[in-house]
XYZ file of C-alpha atoms in Angstrom:
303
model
C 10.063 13.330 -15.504
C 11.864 10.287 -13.555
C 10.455 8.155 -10.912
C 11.221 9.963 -7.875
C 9.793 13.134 -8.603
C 6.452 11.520 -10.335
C 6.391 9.720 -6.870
C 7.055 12.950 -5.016
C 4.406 14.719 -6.937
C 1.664 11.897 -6.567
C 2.368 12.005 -2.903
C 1.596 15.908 -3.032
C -1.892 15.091 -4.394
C -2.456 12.987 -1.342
C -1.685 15.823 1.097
C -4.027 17.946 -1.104
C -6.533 15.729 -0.546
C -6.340 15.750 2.914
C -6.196 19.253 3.664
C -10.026 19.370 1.461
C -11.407 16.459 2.936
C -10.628 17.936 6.253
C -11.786 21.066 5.531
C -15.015 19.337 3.992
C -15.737 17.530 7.146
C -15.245 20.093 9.591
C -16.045 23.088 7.820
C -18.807 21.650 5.327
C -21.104 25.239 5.481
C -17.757 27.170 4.875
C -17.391 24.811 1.227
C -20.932 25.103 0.285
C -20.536 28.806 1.376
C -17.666 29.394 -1.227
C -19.193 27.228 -4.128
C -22.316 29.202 -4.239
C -24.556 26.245 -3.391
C -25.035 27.653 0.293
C -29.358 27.159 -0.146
C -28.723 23.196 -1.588
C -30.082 20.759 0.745
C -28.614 17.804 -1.458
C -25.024 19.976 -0.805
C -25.555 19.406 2.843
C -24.882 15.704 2.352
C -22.584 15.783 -0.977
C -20.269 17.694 0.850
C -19.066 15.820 3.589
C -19.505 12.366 1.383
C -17.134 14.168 -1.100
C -14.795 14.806 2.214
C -14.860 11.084 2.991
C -13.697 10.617 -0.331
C -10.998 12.871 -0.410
C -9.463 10.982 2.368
C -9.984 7.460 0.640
C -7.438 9.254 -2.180
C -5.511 10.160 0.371
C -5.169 6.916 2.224
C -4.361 5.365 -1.367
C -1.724 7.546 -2.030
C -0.019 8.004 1.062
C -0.061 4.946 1.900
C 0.737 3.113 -1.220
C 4.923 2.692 -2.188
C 3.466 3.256 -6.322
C 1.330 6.375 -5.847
C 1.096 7.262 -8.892
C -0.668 4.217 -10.312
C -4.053 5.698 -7.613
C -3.544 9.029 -9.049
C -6.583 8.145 -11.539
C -8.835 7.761 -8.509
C -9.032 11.706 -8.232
C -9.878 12.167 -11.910
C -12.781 10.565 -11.443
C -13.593 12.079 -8.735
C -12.948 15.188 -10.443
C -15.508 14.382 -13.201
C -17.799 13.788 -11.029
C -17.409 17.454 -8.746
C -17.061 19.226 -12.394
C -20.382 17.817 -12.881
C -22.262 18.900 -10.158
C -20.586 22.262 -10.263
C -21.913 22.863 -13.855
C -25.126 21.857 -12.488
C -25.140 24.316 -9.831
C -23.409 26.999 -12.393
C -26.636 26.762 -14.702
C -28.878 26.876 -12.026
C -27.858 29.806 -10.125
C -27.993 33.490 -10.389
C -26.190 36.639 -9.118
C -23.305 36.159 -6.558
C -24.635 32.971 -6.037
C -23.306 31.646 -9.526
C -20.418 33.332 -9.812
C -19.001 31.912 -6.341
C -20.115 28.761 -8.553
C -18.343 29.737 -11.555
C -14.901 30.193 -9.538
C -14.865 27.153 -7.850
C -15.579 25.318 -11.083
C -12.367 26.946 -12.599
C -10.316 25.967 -9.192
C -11.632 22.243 -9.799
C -11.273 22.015 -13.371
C -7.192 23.508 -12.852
C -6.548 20.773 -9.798
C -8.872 18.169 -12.512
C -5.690 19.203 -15.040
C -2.971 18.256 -13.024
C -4.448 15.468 -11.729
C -4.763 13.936 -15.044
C -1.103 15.435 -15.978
C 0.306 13.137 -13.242
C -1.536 10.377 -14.308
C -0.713 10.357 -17.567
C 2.593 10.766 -16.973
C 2.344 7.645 -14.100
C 0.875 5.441 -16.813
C 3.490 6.782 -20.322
C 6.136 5.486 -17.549
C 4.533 1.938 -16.775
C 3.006 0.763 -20.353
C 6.328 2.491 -22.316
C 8.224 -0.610 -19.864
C 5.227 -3.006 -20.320
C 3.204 -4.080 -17.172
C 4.776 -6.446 -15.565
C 2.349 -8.756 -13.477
C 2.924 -11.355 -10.894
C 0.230 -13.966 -9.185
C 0.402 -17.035 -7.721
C -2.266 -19.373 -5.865
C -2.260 -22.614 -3.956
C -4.874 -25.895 -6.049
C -5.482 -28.646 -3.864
C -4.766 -30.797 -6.745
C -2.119 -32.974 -7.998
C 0.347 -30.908 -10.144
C -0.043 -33.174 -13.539
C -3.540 -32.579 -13.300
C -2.978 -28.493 -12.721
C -0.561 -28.296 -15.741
C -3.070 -30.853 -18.016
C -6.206 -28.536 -17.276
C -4.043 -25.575 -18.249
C -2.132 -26.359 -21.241
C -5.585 -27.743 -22.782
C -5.571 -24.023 -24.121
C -9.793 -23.730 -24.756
C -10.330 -24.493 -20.932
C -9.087 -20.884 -20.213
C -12.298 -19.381 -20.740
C -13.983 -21.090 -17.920
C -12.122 -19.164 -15.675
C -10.540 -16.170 -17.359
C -13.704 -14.017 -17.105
C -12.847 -10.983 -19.986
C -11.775 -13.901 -22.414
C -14.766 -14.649 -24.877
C -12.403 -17.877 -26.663
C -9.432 -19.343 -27.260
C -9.076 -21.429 -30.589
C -6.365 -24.242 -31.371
C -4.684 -24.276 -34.227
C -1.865 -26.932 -33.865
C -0.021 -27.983 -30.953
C 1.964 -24.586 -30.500
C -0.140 -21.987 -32.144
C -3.711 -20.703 -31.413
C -6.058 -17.593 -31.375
C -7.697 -15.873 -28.557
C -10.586 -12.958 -28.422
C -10.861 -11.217 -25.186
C -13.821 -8.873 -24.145
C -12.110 -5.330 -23.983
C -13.225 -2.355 -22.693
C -16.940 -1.086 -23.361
C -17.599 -4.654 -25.149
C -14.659 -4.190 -27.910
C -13.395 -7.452 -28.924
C -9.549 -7.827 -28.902
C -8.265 -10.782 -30.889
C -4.269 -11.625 -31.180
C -2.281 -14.958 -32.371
C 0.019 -16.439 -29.960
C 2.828 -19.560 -29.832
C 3.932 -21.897 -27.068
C 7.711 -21.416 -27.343
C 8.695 -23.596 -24.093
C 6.768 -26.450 -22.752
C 7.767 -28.556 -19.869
C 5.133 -31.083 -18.826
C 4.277 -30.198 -15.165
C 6.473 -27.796 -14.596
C 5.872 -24.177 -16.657
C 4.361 -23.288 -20.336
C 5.836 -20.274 -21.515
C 4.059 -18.263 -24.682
C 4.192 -15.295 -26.568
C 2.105 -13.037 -28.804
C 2.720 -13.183 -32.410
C 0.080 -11.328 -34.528
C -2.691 -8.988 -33.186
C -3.320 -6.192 -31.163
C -2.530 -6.923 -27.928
C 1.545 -8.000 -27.325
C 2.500 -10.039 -24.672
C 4.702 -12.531 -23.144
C 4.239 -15.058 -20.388
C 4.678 -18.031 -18.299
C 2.877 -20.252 -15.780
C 4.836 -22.245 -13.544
C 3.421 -25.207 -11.285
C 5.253 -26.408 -8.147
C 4.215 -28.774 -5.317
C 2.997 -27.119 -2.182
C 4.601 -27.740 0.614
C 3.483 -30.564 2.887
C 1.512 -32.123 0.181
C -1.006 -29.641 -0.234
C -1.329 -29.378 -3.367
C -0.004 -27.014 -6.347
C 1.501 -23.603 -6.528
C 0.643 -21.705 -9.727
C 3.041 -19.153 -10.279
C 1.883 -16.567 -13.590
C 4.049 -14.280 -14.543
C 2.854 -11.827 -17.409
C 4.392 -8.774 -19.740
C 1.693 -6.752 -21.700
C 1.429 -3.700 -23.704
C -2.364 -2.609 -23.493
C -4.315 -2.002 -26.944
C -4.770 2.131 -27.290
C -1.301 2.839 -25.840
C -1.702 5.333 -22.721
C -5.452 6.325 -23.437
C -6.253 2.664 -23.525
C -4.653 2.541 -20.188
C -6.037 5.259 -18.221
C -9.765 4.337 -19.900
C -9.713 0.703 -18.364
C -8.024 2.153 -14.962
C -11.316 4.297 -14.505
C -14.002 1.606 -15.804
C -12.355 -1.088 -13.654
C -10.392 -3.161 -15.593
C -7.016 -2.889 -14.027
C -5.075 -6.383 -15.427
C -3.961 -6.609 -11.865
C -6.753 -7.412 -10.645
C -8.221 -9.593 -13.466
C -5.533 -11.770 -12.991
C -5.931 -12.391 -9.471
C -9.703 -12.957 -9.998
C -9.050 -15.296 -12.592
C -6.775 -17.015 -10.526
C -8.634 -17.501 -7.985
C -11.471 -18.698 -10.363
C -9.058 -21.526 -11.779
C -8.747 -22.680 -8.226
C -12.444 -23.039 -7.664
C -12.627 -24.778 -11.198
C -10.225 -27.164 -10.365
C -11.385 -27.926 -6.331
C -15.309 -28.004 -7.309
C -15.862 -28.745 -11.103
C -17.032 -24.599 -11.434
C -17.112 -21.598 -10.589
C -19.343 -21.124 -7.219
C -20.936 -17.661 -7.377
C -24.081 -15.886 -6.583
C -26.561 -14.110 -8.401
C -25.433 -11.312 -5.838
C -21.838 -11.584 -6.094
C -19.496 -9.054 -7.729
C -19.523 -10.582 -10.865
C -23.401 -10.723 -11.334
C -25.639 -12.595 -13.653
C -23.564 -11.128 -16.899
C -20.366 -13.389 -15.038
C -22.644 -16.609 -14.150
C -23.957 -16.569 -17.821
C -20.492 -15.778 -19.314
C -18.813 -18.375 -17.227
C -21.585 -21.095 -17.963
C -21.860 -21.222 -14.172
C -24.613 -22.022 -12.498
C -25.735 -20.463 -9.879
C -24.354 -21.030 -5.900
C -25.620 -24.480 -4.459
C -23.842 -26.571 -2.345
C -21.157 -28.933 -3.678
C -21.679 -32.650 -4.461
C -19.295 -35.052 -3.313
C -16.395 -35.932 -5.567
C -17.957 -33.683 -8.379
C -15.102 -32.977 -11.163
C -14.767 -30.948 -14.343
C-alpha cells in the first residue's frame, strides 16, 4: 500500500467519524435505540461524550497533512466502546441484547480496520526509521550550551524516560532509558563527530534500541542566546507492536523530545526543572528529575 492511498484511506476514517459523531449528537436516543441500551441512564451521557469524541478523531485526521500517524486515536477509542458494549451484551436480555450483540459486531469490524490502517501507517514510518526534528532558543552563551550537553551524564536531568547515562571513555558510553510499562532499554553508543560549540553527532552501536543523531548549537539572533537544533533517526525496540503500544500509552518520541527540550532550557535558565506537584508530569517526574518542587527562583542561581 503506498502513501497516497494510506493517506486517502486515513482521511476516510475521519469522514466516518464525523458522520457518527453527528449522528451521536443529534440523534443520541436513535444510537442508544439501536445498541440495545435504550433503558441506560449512564448511555444518556456516554453517548453524546462518545460523539464529542468522534469529532476530536475527526478534527485530527482531517485536519492533519500525516493522517495516518492519528489513526491510533480511534483504536482506542474502539477498545473502549467494545468494552462497554460487552458490558451491556452480558447484561441484557431478549431484543434488548441482541440489538447489543449487532452493534458489538459493527464496532468490532470498523475496530479491525481501524487497526489495519494503523498498522499499516506505522510498518511504513518505523521500516524508514522516525525521523525527528526539534529545536529551542537557551538564553545562554553557546560554549556553555554545548559544555552542559556533551558532559553526557547531565542528560538525565532533563531527558525525563532516561534512568542513566554512563561514560566509558571520551567517545563511548551506555545509556538505560525507562521504556514502556517500566521496561528498561539499555544500548551502547559512540561520538563519531565532535565540534566544540558547534554540533556532537553519535550513533548506536550495541543494544536494542538503533539510532543516529546530532545536536547542533547556533547563536540566536540579536544576541539572545542559543539555538539547539536535534535532529534524531530511531528504530523503536518491538518493531511495529512496540510502536503502536507506546502511540496508545503516550509515549510518542515526538513529543518526548520536545518536552525534554524544553526541560534542558529550564535547566540551563534556572539551575532545574520548575514544576508542580500538579503539573503533567506529577510527583513520579519531580522525584525522577531530582526536582524540587515549584518555588520562585533565586537570583543568579546556576546548575
Amino acid at each position: 500500500m503506498n502513501d497516497h492511498r494510506l493517506r486517502t484511506l486515513a482521511r476516510g476514517l475521519g469522514w466516518a467519524s464525523l458522520g457518527l459523531g453527528a449522528v451521536q449528537l443529534g440523534a443520541p436516543n436513535t444510537v442508544r435505540r439501536v445498541g440495545g441500551v435504550d433503558d441506560s441512564t449512564v448511555a444518556g451521557v456516554m453517548v453524546p461524550l462518545v460523539g464529542a469524541r468522534e469529532l476530536l478523531h475527526t478534527a485530527a485526521l482531517l485536519g492533519s497533512r500525516l493522517p495516518e500517524r492519528w489513526v491510533w486515536t480511534r483504536v482506542a477509542g474502539d477498545a473502549v466502546d467494545l468494552t462497554a458494549l460487552g458490558c451491556a451484551v452480558s447484561r441484557r436480555r431478549g431484543a434488548r441484547r441482541r440489538r447489543a450483540m449487532a452493534a458489538t459486531a459493527a464496532v468490532a469490524a470498523i475496530t479491525a480496520l481501524d487497526v489495519y490502517i494503523a498498522a499499516r501507517g506505522d510498518r511504513r514510518l518505523w521500516s524508514r526509521g522516525l525521523a525527528l526534528h526539534a529545536s529551542i532558543t537557551v538564553k545562554r552563551p553557546r560554549g556553555e550550551v554545548y559544555g552542559f550537553w556533551r558532559d553526557l551524564e547531565n542528560l538525565p536531568r532533563f531527558m525525563i524516560h532516561l534512568e542513566s547515562v554512563r561514560v566509558i571513555d571520551q567517545r563511548r558510553s551506555h545509556w538505560t532509558v525507562r521504556g514502556p510499562v517500566g521496561r528498561a532499554i539499555e544500548w551502547d553508543a559512540a561520538i563519531v563527530d565532535d565540534r566544540p560549540e558547534e554540533l556532537i553527532t553519535w550513533r548506536s552501536t550495541d543494544g536494542a534500541l538503533h539510532n543516529t543523531g546530532t545536536v547542533r548549537f547556533v547563536d540566536a539572533p540579536g544576541g539572545r542566546g542559543t539555538e539547539v537544533h536535534v535532529e534524531l533517526r530511531c528504530e523503536p525496540p518491538g518493531g511495529v507492536v512496540g510502536a503502536a503500544f507506546a502511540r496508545l500509552i503516550g509515549e510518542h518520541p515526538d513529543q518526548q523530545v520536545r518536552d525534554d527540550l524544553r526541560r534542558f532550557k529550564q535547566v540551563m535558565e534556572t539551575g532545574e526543572v520548575v514544576r508542580s506537584e500538579g503539573s503533567p508530569e506529577g510527583v513520579h517526574a519531580i522525584r525522577q528529575l531530582r526536582q524540587r518542587p515549584a518555588q520562585p527562583m533565586m537570583s543568579g542561581r546556576r546548575s
